[in-house]
Amino acid sequence: MPHPGGRISRAFLTEEEKSNRPRVTPALLKRVFSYIVPYWKQMVLVLLAIFVSSVFTLLPAILTGRIIDEGLIGRNLSALIVFIALSLAVTLGANLIGVAQNYLNTWVAQHIIFDMRNKMYRHLQKMPQRFFTTSNQGDIITRMTSDISGVQGVITDTLTSILSNSLTLIVALVAMFQRNWMLALLGILIVPLFVIPSRLTGKRRFDLTQEAQGCNDEINGILNETLSVSGQLLVKLFCAEEKEYTRYENVNRRMIHLNIRENMAGRWFFMVMSTFSSIGPMLLYLVGGILIMRGDNSVTVGDITVFVALLSKIYMPVNQLLNIQVNWIRAMALFTRIFEYFDMPVEIENASDAIVPGEARGDVEFKNVEFSYTQERKILRNVSFTLPNGKCIAIVGPSGSGKSTLINLIPRLYDVDSGQITFDGIDVRKLDLSFLRGNVGIVSQETYLFNGTIRENLLYAKSGASEEELVEACRTANIWDFVSSQETGLDTVVGNRGLKLSGGEKQRISIARVLLKDPALLIFDEATSALDSISESKIQEAIEPLIKSRTSILIAHRLSTILCADEILVVKDGEIVERGTHEELLGANGVYTKLYETQFRIEHKTL
């Protein structure tokens, strides 16, 4: 019997759950059970344990009748001892079997979760960059964690509950009808006296809990808005202290009233259930007593005791089976959410005959490339250029012109809509992905470092790098002076996303990491755009030698970097509108000239 002040189980669907109720089809059920099939042997043992446990759980109640009739009323001490010992043994056996069943349930559920998480992680790794830029990160994590973790509840609670409660109910009813059909029918008629009040009161408490939760969310919203640094400043500047206090007091008062009503609903439920729990046994005692007094030898005192005990045993299974539809709908909704991610197509993957060439040179060519994130807006239009081995090109243009998109197409973070990109003369879509991405190194303006040491972040590019290689990469990236000045050197912890380092330090570590990768093509995507002049200068000193020694692409806003390039491409609205050297483009008096006038002229004077 649920305690009135306890946590209410969600035996009713919310309006959102009702509106998003999944469509349960044979195909969906087949797919769900396909994850259980590999563990069918363990599930057979679970079914056997559930059956034996259901029988053993009811045996003590049945043996109680023998204890009363043969042991107590019959004054048979040996029978009394035997039945009591048997009852204790059966109870112990039921508990031991219950432990084994729980272990098997949990074992199967955890292995299914293990399989699903591995499959999901592998699948998400294959998703294109488009998926991660458009999807809510919290939703991705939820599918990977709480949604898949919820599968354990489906296995250990929902499926097991259906089986165990059904078997317990069947065994109890069979035992009752075998002893006396009249008292059995009376017991069945009494069951609704337990179930109906439970569901009615449970629905009322659920509604109150939902309303209280909404009220609590409103209170949290007020606290977040008015007690944050920015919110509190706004409240003070607009003299709104009393206004916000009144708003908070009103919601707080409503919350208190809801909590009182919910608590009292539980108390009324407790009273009703206590009353009905007494009525049921009393009716059985009354009818059974009348039968005994009329000389009906088919009924004994022990029988009546057994019926009262069995009545309490069948209440919970009936109540849970009536509520199982809700749990079943939630379980199917859970699997539907998981399968939605599994069914997302893998847009970018290796061709069946993917090519793995020998040593990469780094030659890149764009041939009439067009690309769009959505059908409504074209990002790149008819882009064509050639980057020979050992050369460097700079790409400039207004913000949002498609510069970063252009370089993201080379390692196939996205695939072109039309046209062709070749790497060493081979269409990138025909190249092995690991080979292609292993030979393209990108240093972006948004540097990401893992929460670990400098060494661990560097080794991410080359796990077997020696100490000398790490030091040389740091020297080349102009970060070794900083690293060597730290107390723990390469073992200095950088913090979450590198928060313990400055922007310039993070950026130079990311350059060192790319250098350890030793790619054939090196790309700098505005690697200094968000840094102060000192940090920018140090990174510039690291970049300039690199672009002279290997094939490289620069997306830059610094004139000195652009001047190092063999050719400058000017991109506007997704098209290459100009190309040439610095002097040639200035003489054209076009888009580049405007960029120079607004962005580069002051820097040029200092060069």
PDB file of N, CA and C in Angstrom, residues 185-229:
ATOM      1  N   LEU A 185     -14.995 -16.242  -5.782  1.00  0.00           N
ATOM      2  CA  LEU A 185     -15.780 -15.214  -6.486  1.00  0.00           C
ATOM      3  C   LEU A 185     -15.948 -13.974  -5.629  1.00  0.00           C
ATOM      4  N   LEU A 186     -16.175 -14.166  -4.337  1.00  0.00           N
ATOM      5  CA  LEU A 186     -16.304 -13.030  -3.433  1.00  0.00           C
ATOM      6  C   LEU A 186     -14.999 -12.232  -3.400  1.00  0.00           C
ATOM      7  N   GLY A 187     -13.854 -12.954  -3.407  1.00  0.00           N
ATOM      8  CA  GLY A 187     -12.562 -12.276  -3.416  1.00  0.00           C
ATOM      9  C   GLY A 187     -12.352 -11.445  -4.667  1.00  0.00           C
ATOM     10  N   ILE A 188     -12.819 -11.995  -5.808  1.00  0.00           N
ATOM     11  CA  ILE A 188     -12.667 -11.259  -7.070  1.00  0.00           C
ATOM     12  C   ILE A 188     -13.524  -9.994  -7.050  1.00  0.00           C
ATOM     13  N   LEU A 189     -14.736 -10.104  -6.495  1.00  0.00           N
ATOM     14  CA  LEU A 189     -15.634  -8.942  -6.430  1.00  0.00           C
ATOM     15  C   LEU A 189     -15.084  -7.857  -5.512  1.00  0.00           C
ATOM     16  N   ILE A 190     -14.284  -8.248  -4.547  1.00  0.00           N
ATOM     17  CA  ILE A 190     -13.738  -7.287  -3.589  1.00  0.00           C
ATOM     18  C   ILE A 190     -12.573  -6.492  -4.183  1.00  0.00           C
ATOM     19  N   VAL A 191     -11.866  -7.090  -5.163  1.00  0.00           N
ATOM     20  CA  VAL A 191     -10.662  -6.449  -5.725  1.00  0.00           C
ATOM     21  C   VAL A 191     -10.911  -5.015  -6.190  1.00  0.00           C
ATOM     22  N   PRO A 192     -12.037  -4.738  -6.928  1.00  0.00           N
ATOM     23  CA  PRO A 192     -12.256  -3.342  -7.350  1.00  0.00           C
ATOM     24  C   PRO A 192     -12.333  -2.362  -6.187  1.00  0.00           C
ATOM     25  N   LEU A 193     -12.717  -2.855  -4.983  1.00  0.00           N
ATOM     26  CA  LEU A 193     -12.771  -1.951  -3.832  1.00  0.00           C
ATOM     27  C   LEU A 193     -11.379  -1.396  -3.511  1.00  0.00           C
ATOM     28  N   PHE A 194     -10.340  -2.164  -3.865  1.00  0.00           N
ATOM     29  CA  PHE A 194      -8.973  -1.684  -3.672  1.00  0.00           C
ATOM     30  C   PHE A 194      -8.513  -0.842  -4.865  1.00  0.00           C
ATOM     31  N   VAL A 195      -8.814  -1.344  -6.061  1.00  0.00           N
ATOM     32  CA  VAL A 195      -8.228  -0.767  -7.270  1.00  0.00           C
ATOM     33  C   VAL A 195      -8.824   0.579  -7.627  1.00  0.00           C
ATOM     34  N   ILE A 196     -10.177   0.678  -7.622  1.00  0.00           N
ATOM     35  CA  ILE A 196     -10.830   1.914  -8.073  1.00  0.00           C
ATOM     36  C   ILE A 196     -10.423   3.128  -7.243  1.00  0.00           C
ATOM     37  N   PRO A 197     -10.490   3.061  -5.900  1.00  0.00           N
ATOM     38  CA  PRO A 197     -10.053   4.229  -5.119  1.00  0.00           C
ATOM     39  C   PRO A 197      -8.580   4.572  -5.362  1.00  0.00           C
ATOM     40  N   SER A 198      -7.768   3.522  -5.542  1.00  0.00           N
ATOM     41  CA  SER A 198      -6.341   3.759  -5.779  1.00  0.00           C
ATOM     42  C   SER A 198      -6.121   4.555  -7.052  1.00  0.00           C
ATOM     43  N   ARG A 199      -6.836   4.190  -8.117  1.00  0.00           N
ATOM     44  CA  ARG A 199      -6.659   4.884  -9.387  1.00  0.00           C
ATOM     45  C   ARG A 199      -7.255   6.283  -9.353  1.00  0.00           C
ATOM     46  N   LEU A 200      -8.434   6.432  -8.743  1.00  0.00           N
ATOM     47  CA  LEU A 200      -9.063   7.755  -8.690  1.00  0.00           C
ATOM     48  C   LEU A 200      -8.225   8.736  -7.879  1.00  0.00           C
ATOM     49  N   THR A 201      -7.791   8.280  -6.698  1.00  0.00           N
ATOM     50  CA  THR A 201      -6.989   9.160  -5.847  1.00  0.00           C
ATOM     51  C   THR A 201      -5.615   9.388  -6.457  1.00  0.00           C
ATOM     52  N   GLY A 202      -5.053   8.331  -7.079  1.00  0.00           N
ATOM     53  CA  GLY A 202      -3.762   8.474  -7.732  1.00  0.00           C
ATOM     54  C   GLY A 202      -3.819   9.488  -8.855  1.00  0.00           C
ATOM     55  N   LYS A 203      -4.927   9.497  -9.628  1.00  0.00           N
ATOM     56  CA  LYS A 203      -5.091  10.480 -10.711  1.00  0.00           C
ATOM     57  C   LYS A 203      -5.152  11.887 -10.142  1.00  0.00           C
ATOM     58  N   ARG A 204      -5.865  12.040  -9.028  1.00  0.00           N
ATOM     59  CA  ARG A 204      -5.971  13.366  -8.423  1.00  0.00           C
ATOM     60  C   ARG A 204      -4.614  13.849  -7.918  1.00  0.00           C
ATOM     61  N   ARG A 205      -3.888  12.978  -7.267  1.00  0.00           N
ATOM     62  CA  ARG A 205      -2.572  13.355  -6.759  1.00  0.00           C
ATOM     63  C   ARG A 205      -1.608  13.639  -7.911  1.00  0.00           C
ATOM     64  N   PHE A 206      -1.720  12.891  -8.972  1.00  0.00           N
ATOM     65  CA  PHE A 206      -0.860  13.114 -10.136  1.00  0.00           C
ATOM     66  C   PHE A 206      -1.114  14.490 -10.733  1.00  0.00           C
ATOM     67  N   ASP A 207      -2.398  14.849 -10.878  1.00  0.00           N
ATOM     68  CA  ASP A 207      -2.735  16.173 -11.414  1.00  0.00           C
ATOM     69  C   ASP A 207      -2.185  17.283 -10.523  1.00  0.00           C
ATOM     70  N   LEU A 208      -2.341  17.106  -9.196  1.00  0.00           N
ATOM     71  CA  LEU A 208      -1.834  18.114  -8.267  1.00  0.00           C
ATOM     72  C   LEU A 208      -0.309  18.203  -8.331  1.00  0.00           C
ATOM     73  N   THR A 209       0.332  17.037  -8.475  1.00  0.00           N
ATOM     74  CA  THR A 209       1.794  17.026  -8.570  1.00  0.00           C
ATOM     75  C   THR A 209       2.258  17.742  -9.830  1.00  0.00           C
ATOM     76  N   GLN A 210       1.556  17.506 -10.949  1.00  0.00           N
ATOM     77  CA  GLN A 210       1.914  18.173 -12.200  1.00  0.00           C
ATOM     78  C   GLN A 210       1.759  19.691 -12.071  1.00  0.00           C
ATOM     79  N   GLU A 211       0.647  20.101 -11.438  1.00  0.00           N
ATOM     80  CA  GLU A 211       0.404  21.532 -11.255  1.00  0.00           C
ATOM     81  C   GLU A 211       1.459  22.145 -10.335  1.00  0.00           C
ATOM     82  N   ALA A 212       1.822  21.409  -9.282  1.00  0.00           N
ATOM     83  CA  ALA A 212       2.851  21.896  -8.359  1.00  0.00           C
ATOM     84  C   ALA A 212       4.212  21.977  -9.052  1.00  0.00           C
ATOM     85  N   GLN A 213       4.493  21.033  -9.951  1.00  0.00           N
ATOM     86  CA  GLN A 213       5.749  21.063 -10.686  1.00  0.00           C
ATOM     87  C   GLN A 213       5.827  22.281 -11.586  1.00  0.00           C
ATOM     88  N   GLY A 214       4.684  22.600 -12.240  1.00  0.00           N
ATOM     89  CA  GLY A 214       4.646  23.802 -13.068  1.00  0.00           C
ATOM     90  C   GLY A 214       4.862  25.056 -12.248  1.00  0.00           C
ATOM     91  N   CYS A 215       4.283  25.063 -11.052  1.00  0.00           N
ATOM     92  CA  CYS A 215       4.456  26.201 -10.146  1.00  0.00           C
ATOM     93  C   CYS A 215       5.911  26.303  -9.693  1.00  0.00           C
ATOM     94  N   ASN A 216       6.513  25.165  -9.414  1.00  0.00           N
ATOM     95  CA  ASN A 216       7.914  25.148  -9.003  1.00  0.00           C
ATOM     96  C   ASN A 216       8.824  25.657 -10.113  1.00  0.00           C
ATOM     97  N   ASP A 217       8.508  25.288 -11.364  1.00  0.00           N
ATOM     98  CA  ASP A 217       9.275  25.781 -12.509  1.00  0.00           C
ATOM     99  C   ASP A 217       9.170  27.297 -12.606  1.00  0.00           C
ATOM    100  N   GLU A 218       7.981  27.814 -12.332  1.00  0.00           N
ATOM    101  CA  GLU A 218       7.776  29.268 -12.377  1.00  0.00           C
ATOM    102  C   GLU A 218       8.615  29.957 -11.297  1.00  0.00           C
ATOM    103  N   ILE A 219       8.663  29.366 -10.096  1.00  0.00           N
ATOM    104  CA  ILE A 219       9.483  29.923  -9.008  1.00  0.00           C
ATOM    105  C   ILE A 219      10.956  29.921  -9.404  1.00  0.00           C
ATOM    106  N   ASN A 220      11.428  28.799  -9.966  1.00  0.00           N
ATOM    107  CA  ASN A 220      12.826  28.722 -10.385  1.00  0.00           C
ATOM    108  C   ASN A 220      13.138  29.746 -11.464  1.00  0.00           C
ATOM    109  N   GLY A 221      12.161  29.982 -12.356  1.00  0.00           N
ATOM    110  CA  GLY A 221      12.357  30.976 -13.397  1.00  0.00           C
ATOM    111  C   GLY A 221      12.528  32.369 -12.812  1.00  0.00           C
ATOM    112  N   ILE A 222      11.707  32.697 -11.811  1.00  0.00           N
ATOM    113  CA  ILE A 222      11.811  34.006 -11.160  1.00  0.00           C
ATOM    114  C   ILE A 222      13.158  34.148 -10.467  1.00  0.00           C
ATOM    115  N   LEU A 223      13.591  33.100  -9.783  1.00  0.00           N
ATOM    116  CA  LEU A 223      14.877  33.143  -9.080  1.00  0.00           C
ATOM    117  C   LEU A 223      16.035  33.303 -10.055  1.00  0.00           C
ATOM    118  N   ASN A 224      15.985  32.547 -11.159  1.00  0.00           N
ATOM    119  CA  ASN A 224      17.059  32.643 -12.152  1.00  0.00           C
ATOM    120  C   ASN A 224      17.121  34.022 -12.795  1.00  0.00           C
ATOM    121  N   GLU A 225      15.948  34.608 -13.020  1.00  0.00           N
ATOM    122  CA  GLU A 225      15.899  35.913 -13.681  1.00  0.00           C
ATOM    123  C   GLU A 225      16.330  37.044 -12.758  1.00  0.00           C
ATOM    124  N   THR A 226      15.878  37.001 -11.503  1.00  0.00           N
ATOM    125  CA  THR A 226      16.055  38.171 -10.630  1.00  0.00           C
ATOM    126  C   THR A 226      17.229  38.076  -9.674  1.00  0.00           C
ATOM    127  N   LEU A 227      17.789  36.858  -9.470  1.00  0.00           N
ATOM    128  CA  LEU A 227      18.909  36.719  -8.544  1.00  0.00           C
ATOM    129  C   LEU A 227      20.234  36.473  -9.241  1.00  0.00           C
ATOM    130  N   SER A 228      20.226  36.480 -10.568  1.00  0.00           N
ATOM    131  CA  SER A 228      21.482  36.409 -11.299  1.00  0.00           C
ATOM    132  C   SER A 228      22.152  37.778 -11.260  1.00  0.00           C
ATOM    133  N   VAL A 229      23.414  37.832 -11.635  1.00  0.00           N
ATOM    134  CA  VAL A 229      24.148  39.103 -11.603  1.00  0.00           C
ATOM    135  C   VAL A 229      23.481  40.138 -12.493  1.00  0.00           C
TER     136      VAL A 229
END
